[in-house]
mmCIF file of C-alpha atoms in Angstrom:
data_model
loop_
_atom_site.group_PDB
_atom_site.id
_atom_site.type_symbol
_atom_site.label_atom_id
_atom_site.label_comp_id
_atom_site.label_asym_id
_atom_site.label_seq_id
_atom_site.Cartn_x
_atom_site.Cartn_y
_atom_site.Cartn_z
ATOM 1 C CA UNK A 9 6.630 4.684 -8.134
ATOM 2 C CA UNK A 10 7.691 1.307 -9.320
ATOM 3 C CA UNK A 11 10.981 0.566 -11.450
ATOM 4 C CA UNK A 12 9.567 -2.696 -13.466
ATOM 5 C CA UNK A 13 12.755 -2.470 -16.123
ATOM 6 C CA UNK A 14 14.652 -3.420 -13.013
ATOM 7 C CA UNK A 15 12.562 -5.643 -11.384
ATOM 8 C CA UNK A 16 11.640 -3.212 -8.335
ATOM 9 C CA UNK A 17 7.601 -3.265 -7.678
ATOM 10 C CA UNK A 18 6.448 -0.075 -5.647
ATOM 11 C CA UNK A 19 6.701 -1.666 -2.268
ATOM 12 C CA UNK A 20 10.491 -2.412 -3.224
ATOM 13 C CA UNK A 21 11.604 0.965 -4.288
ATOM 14 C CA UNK A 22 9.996 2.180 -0.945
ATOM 15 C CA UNK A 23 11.508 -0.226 1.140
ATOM 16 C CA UNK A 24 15.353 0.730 -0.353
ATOM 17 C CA UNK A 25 14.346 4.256 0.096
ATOM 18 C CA UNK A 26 13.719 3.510 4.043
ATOM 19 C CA UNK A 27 16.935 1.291 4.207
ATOM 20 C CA UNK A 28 19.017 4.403 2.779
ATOM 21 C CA UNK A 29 17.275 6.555 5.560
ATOM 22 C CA UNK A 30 17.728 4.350 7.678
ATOM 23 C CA UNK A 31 20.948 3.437 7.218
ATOM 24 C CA UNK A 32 22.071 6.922 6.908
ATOM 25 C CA UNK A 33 19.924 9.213 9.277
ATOM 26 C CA UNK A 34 22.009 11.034 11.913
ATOM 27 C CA UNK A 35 20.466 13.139 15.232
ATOM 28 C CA UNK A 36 20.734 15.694 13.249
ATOM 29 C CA UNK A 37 18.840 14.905 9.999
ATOM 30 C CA UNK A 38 15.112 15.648 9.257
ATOM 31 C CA UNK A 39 13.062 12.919 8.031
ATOM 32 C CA UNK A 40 9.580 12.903 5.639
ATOM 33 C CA UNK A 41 8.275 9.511 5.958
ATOM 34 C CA UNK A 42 4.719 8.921 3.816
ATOM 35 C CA UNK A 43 2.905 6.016 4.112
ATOM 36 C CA UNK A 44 5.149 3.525 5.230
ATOM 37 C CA UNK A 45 3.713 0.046 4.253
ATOM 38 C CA UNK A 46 1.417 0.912 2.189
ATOM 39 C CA UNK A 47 2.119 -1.308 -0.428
ATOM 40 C CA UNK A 48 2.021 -4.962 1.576
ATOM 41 C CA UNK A 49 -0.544 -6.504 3.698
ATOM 42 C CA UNK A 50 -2.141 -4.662 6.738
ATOM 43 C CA UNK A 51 -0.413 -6.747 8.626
ATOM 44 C CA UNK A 52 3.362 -6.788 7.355
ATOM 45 C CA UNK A 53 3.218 -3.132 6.548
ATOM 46 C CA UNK A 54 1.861 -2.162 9.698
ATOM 47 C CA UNK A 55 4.621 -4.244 11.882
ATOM 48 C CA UNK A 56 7.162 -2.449 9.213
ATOM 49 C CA UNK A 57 5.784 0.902 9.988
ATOM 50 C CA UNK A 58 5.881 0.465 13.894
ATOM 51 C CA UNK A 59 8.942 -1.005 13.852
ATOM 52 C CA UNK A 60 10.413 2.019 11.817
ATOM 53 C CA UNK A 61 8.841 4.476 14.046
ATOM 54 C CA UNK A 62 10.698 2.902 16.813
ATOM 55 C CA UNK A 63 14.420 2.788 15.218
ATOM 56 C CA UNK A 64 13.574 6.484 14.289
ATOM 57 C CA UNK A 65 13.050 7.367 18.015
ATOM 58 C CA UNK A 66 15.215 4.859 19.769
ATOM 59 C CA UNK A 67 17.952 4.763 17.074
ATOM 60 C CA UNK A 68 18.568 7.392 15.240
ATOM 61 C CA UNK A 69 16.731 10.252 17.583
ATOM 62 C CA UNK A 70 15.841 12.310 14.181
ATOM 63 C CA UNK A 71 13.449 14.909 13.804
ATOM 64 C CA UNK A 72 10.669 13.192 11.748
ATOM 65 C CA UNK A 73 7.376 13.842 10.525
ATOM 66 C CA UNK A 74 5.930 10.019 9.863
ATOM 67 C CA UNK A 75 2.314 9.900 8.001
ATOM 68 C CA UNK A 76 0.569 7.369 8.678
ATOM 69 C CA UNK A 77 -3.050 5.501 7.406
ATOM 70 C CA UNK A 78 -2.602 2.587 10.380
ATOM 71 C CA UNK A 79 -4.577 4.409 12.873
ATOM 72 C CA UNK A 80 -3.327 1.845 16.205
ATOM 73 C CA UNK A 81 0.289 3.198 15.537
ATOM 74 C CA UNK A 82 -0.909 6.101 17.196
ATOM 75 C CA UNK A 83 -0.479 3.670 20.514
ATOM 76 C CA UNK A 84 3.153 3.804 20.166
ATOM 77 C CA UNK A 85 4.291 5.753 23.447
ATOM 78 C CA UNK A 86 7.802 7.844 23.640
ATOM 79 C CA UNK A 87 8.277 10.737 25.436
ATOM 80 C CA UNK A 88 9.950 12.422 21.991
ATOM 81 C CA UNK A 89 6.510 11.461 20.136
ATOM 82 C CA UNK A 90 3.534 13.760 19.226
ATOM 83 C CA UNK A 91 0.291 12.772 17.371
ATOM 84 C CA UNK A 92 -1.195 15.080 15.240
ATOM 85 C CA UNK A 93 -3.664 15.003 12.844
ATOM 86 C CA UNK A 94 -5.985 17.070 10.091
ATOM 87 C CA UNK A 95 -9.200 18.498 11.727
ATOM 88 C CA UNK A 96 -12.416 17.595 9.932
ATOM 89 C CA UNK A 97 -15.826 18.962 10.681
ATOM 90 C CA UNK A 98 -18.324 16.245 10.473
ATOM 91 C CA UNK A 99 -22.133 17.115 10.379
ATOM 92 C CA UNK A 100 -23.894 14.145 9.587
ATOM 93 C CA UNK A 101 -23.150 12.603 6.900
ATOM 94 C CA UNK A 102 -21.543 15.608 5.350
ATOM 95 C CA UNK A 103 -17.783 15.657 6.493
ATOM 96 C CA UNK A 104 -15.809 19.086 5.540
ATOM 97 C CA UNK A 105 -11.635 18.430 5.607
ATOM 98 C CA UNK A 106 -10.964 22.361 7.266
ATOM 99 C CA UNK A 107 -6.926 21.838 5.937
ATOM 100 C CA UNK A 108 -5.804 22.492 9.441
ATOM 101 C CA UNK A 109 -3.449 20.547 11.395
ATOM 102 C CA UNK A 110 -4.185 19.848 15.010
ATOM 103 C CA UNK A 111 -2.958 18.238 18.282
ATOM 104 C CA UNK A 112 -3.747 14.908 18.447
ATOM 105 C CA UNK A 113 -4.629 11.467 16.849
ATOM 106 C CA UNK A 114 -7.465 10.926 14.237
ATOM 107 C CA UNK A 115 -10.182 8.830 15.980
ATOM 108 C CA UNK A 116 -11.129 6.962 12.518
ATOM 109 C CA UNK A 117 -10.232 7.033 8.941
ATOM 110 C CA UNK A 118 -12.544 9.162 6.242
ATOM 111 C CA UNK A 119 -11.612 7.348 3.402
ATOM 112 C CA UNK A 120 -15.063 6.753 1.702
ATOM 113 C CA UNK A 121 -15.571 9.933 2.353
ATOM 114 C CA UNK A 122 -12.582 10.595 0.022
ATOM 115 C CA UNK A 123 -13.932 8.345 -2.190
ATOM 116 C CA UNK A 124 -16.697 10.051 -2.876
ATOM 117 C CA UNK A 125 -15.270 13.273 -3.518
ATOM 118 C CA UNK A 126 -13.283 11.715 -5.640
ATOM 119 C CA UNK A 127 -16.371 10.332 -7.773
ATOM 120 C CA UNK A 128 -16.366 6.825 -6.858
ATOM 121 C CA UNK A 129 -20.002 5.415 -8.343
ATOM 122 C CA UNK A 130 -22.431 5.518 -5.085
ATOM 123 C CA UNK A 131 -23.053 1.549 -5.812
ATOM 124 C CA UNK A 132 -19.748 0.860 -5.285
ATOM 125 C CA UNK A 133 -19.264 3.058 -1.767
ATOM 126 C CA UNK A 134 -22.928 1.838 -0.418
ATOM 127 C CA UNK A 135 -21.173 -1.534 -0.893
ATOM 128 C CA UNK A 136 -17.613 -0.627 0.707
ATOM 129 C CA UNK A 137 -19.862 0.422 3.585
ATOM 130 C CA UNK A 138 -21.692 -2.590 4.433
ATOM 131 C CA UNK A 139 -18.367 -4.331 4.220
ATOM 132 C CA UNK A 140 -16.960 -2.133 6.921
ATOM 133 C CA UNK A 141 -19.791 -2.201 9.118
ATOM 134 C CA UNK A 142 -19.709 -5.888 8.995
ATOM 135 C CA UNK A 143 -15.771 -6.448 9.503
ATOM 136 C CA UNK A 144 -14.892 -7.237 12.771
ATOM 137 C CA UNK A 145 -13.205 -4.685 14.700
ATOM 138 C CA UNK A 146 -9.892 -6.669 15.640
ATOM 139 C CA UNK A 147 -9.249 -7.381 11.802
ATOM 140 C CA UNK A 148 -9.449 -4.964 9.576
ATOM 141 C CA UNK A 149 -8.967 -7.043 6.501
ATOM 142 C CA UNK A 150 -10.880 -10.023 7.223
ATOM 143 C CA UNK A 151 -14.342 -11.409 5.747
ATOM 144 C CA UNK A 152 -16.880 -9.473 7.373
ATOM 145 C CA UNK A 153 -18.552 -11.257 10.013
ATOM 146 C CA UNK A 154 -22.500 -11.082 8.585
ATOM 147 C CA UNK A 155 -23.828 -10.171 5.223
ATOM 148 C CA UNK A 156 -22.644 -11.353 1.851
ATOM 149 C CA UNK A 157 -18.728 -11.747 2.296
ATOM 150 C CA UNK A 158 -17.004 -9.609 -0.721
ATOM 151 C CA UNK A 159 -17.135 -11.158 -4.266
ATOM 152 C CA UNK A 160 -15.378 -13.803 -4.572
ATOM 153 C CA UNK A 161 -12.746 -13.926 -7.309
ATOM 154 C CA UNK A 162 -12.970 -16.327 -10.486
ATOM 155 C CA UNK A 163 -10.868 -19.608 -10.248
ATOM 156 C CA UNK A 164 -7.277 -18.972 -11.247
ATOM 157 C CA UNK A 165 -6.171 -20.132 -14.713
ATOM 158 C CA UNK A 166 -2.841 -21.928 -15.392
ATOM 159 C CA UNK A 167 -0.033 -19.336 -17.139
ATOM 160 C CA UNK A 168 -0.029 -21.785 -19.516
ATOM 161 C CA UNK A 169 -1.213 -25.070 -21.311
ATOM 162 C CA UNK A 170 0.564 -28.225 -21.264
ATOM 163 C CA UNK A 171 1.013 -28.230 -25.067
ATOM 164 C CA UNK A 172 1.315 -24.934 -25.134
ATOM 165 C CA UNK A 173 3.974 -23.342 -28.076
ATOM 166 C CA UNK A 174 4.528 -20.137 -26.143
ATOM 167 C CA UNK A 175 5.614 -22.033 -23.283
ATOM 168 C CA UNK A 176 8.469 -23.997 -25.065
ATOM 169 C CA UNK A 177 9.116 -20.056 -26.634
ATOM 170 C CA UNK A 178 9.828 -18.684 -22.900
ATOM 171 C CA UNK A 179 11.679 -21.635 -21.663
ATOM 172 C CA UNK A 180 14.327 -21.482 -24.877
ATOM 173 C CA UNK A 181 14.428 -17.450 -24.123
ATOM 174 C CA UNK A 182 17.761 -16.136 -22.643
ATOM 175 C CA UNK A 183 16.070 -13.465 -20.347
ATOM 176 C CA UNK A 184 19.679 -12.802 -18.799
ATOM 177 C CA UNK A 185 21.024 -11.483 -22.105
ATOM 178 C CA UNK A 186 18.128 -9.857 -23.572
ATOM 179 C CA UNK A 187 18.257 -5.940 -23.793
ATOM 180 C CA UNK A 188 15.293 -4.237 -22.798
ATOM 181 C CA UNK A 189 14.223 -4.263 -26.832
ATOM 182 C CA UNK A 190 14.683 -7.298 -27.566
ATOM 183 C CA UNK A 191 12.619 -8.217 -24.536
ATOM 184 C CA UNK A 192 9.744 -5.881 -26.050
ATOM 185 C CA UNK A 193 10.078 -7.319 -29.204
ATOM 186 C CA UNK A 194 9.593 -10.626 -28.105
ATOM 187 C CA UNK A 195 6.386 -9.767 -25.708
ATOM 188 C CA UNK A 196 5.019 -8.484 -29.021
ATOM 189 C CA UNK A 197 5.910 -11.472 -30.730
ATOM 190 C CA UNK A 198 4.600 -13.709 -27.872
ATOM 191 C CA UNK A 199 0.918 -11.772 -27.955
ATOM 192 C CA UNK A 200 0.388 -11.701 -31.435
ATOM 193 C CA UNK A 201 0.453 -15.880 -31.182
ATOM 194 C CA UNK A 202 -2.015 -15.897 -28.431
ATOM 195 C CA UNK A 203 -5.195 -16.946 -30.090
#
């Protein structure tokens, strides 16, 4: 979770959380890592994760169970690594999660079929498919390669007008030496002279 009253988004709190592990991990500690780098892009958080796996082997030489969503950091090699992964019995286009844990990488990611257990509208996963199938298979966050490329977002609107009043309001604001009401208080303020 996030902690917004002090600033910290979600990728924040998780990244002092893995400095204090880290930083304070011994041979003889166990670590629970979930989803490290979730909360950046593929690219950054992936690079994180690896490079976390590695001071966890190299470094610290902790027992650790690291979850994972990046499927190629199962190519990191050490000879005190194991892959494992949940066994799923796939049929078709049905795919049954069996809750087991087995030897060995998963060889690809089930999350629309997630999503659709978890009630996602059809529209909406018929369309995340075609966008996989057409994303090229180096770059898993690029603009697919054929077919419509995803929606493309509305233009950006400036934070404010140039004659704005709210804007002169913010500026004259002592943010340092509000308390956390008084901070409310003037949000509420602020929004009820937004036309």
């Amino acid at each position: 979770s996030d902690h917004l009253a002090r600033g910290e988004s979600t990728f924040l709190v998780e990244m002092n959380e893995t400095a204090h592990i880290l930083r304070n991990a011994t041979p003889a500690s166990l670590v629970i890592m979930d989803e490290v780098g979730r909360g950046t892009g593929t690219r950054d958080g992936f690079s994180l994760a690896w490079a976390i796996c590695e001071h966890l082997l190299d470094g610290v030489g902790a027992k650790t169970l690291f979850a994972t969503h990046f499927h190629e950091l199962t190519a990191l090699r050490h000879p005190a690594l194991k892959n494992f992964s949940m066994a799923v019995l796939e049929e078709g286009d049905e795919v049954v999660f069996l809750r087991r844990v087995i030897p060995g990488a998963a060889d690809h990611s089930y999350g629309l079929h997630v999503a659709r257990l978890a009630g996602v509208p059809a529209s909406v996963l018929v369309r995340a498919a075609q966008i996989l199938e057409n994303l090229p298979p180096e770059e898993g966050t690029a603009v697919p390669k054929k077919g419509r490329p995803p929606a493309a977002a509305e233009p950006q609107l400036d934070l404010f007008a140039a004659e704005d009043p709210l804007r002169t309001a913010l500026r004259s604001a002592d943010l340092d030496r509000l308390t956390p009401l008084e901070a409310l208080n003037l949000l509420a303020d602020w929004k009820r002279r937004i036309p």
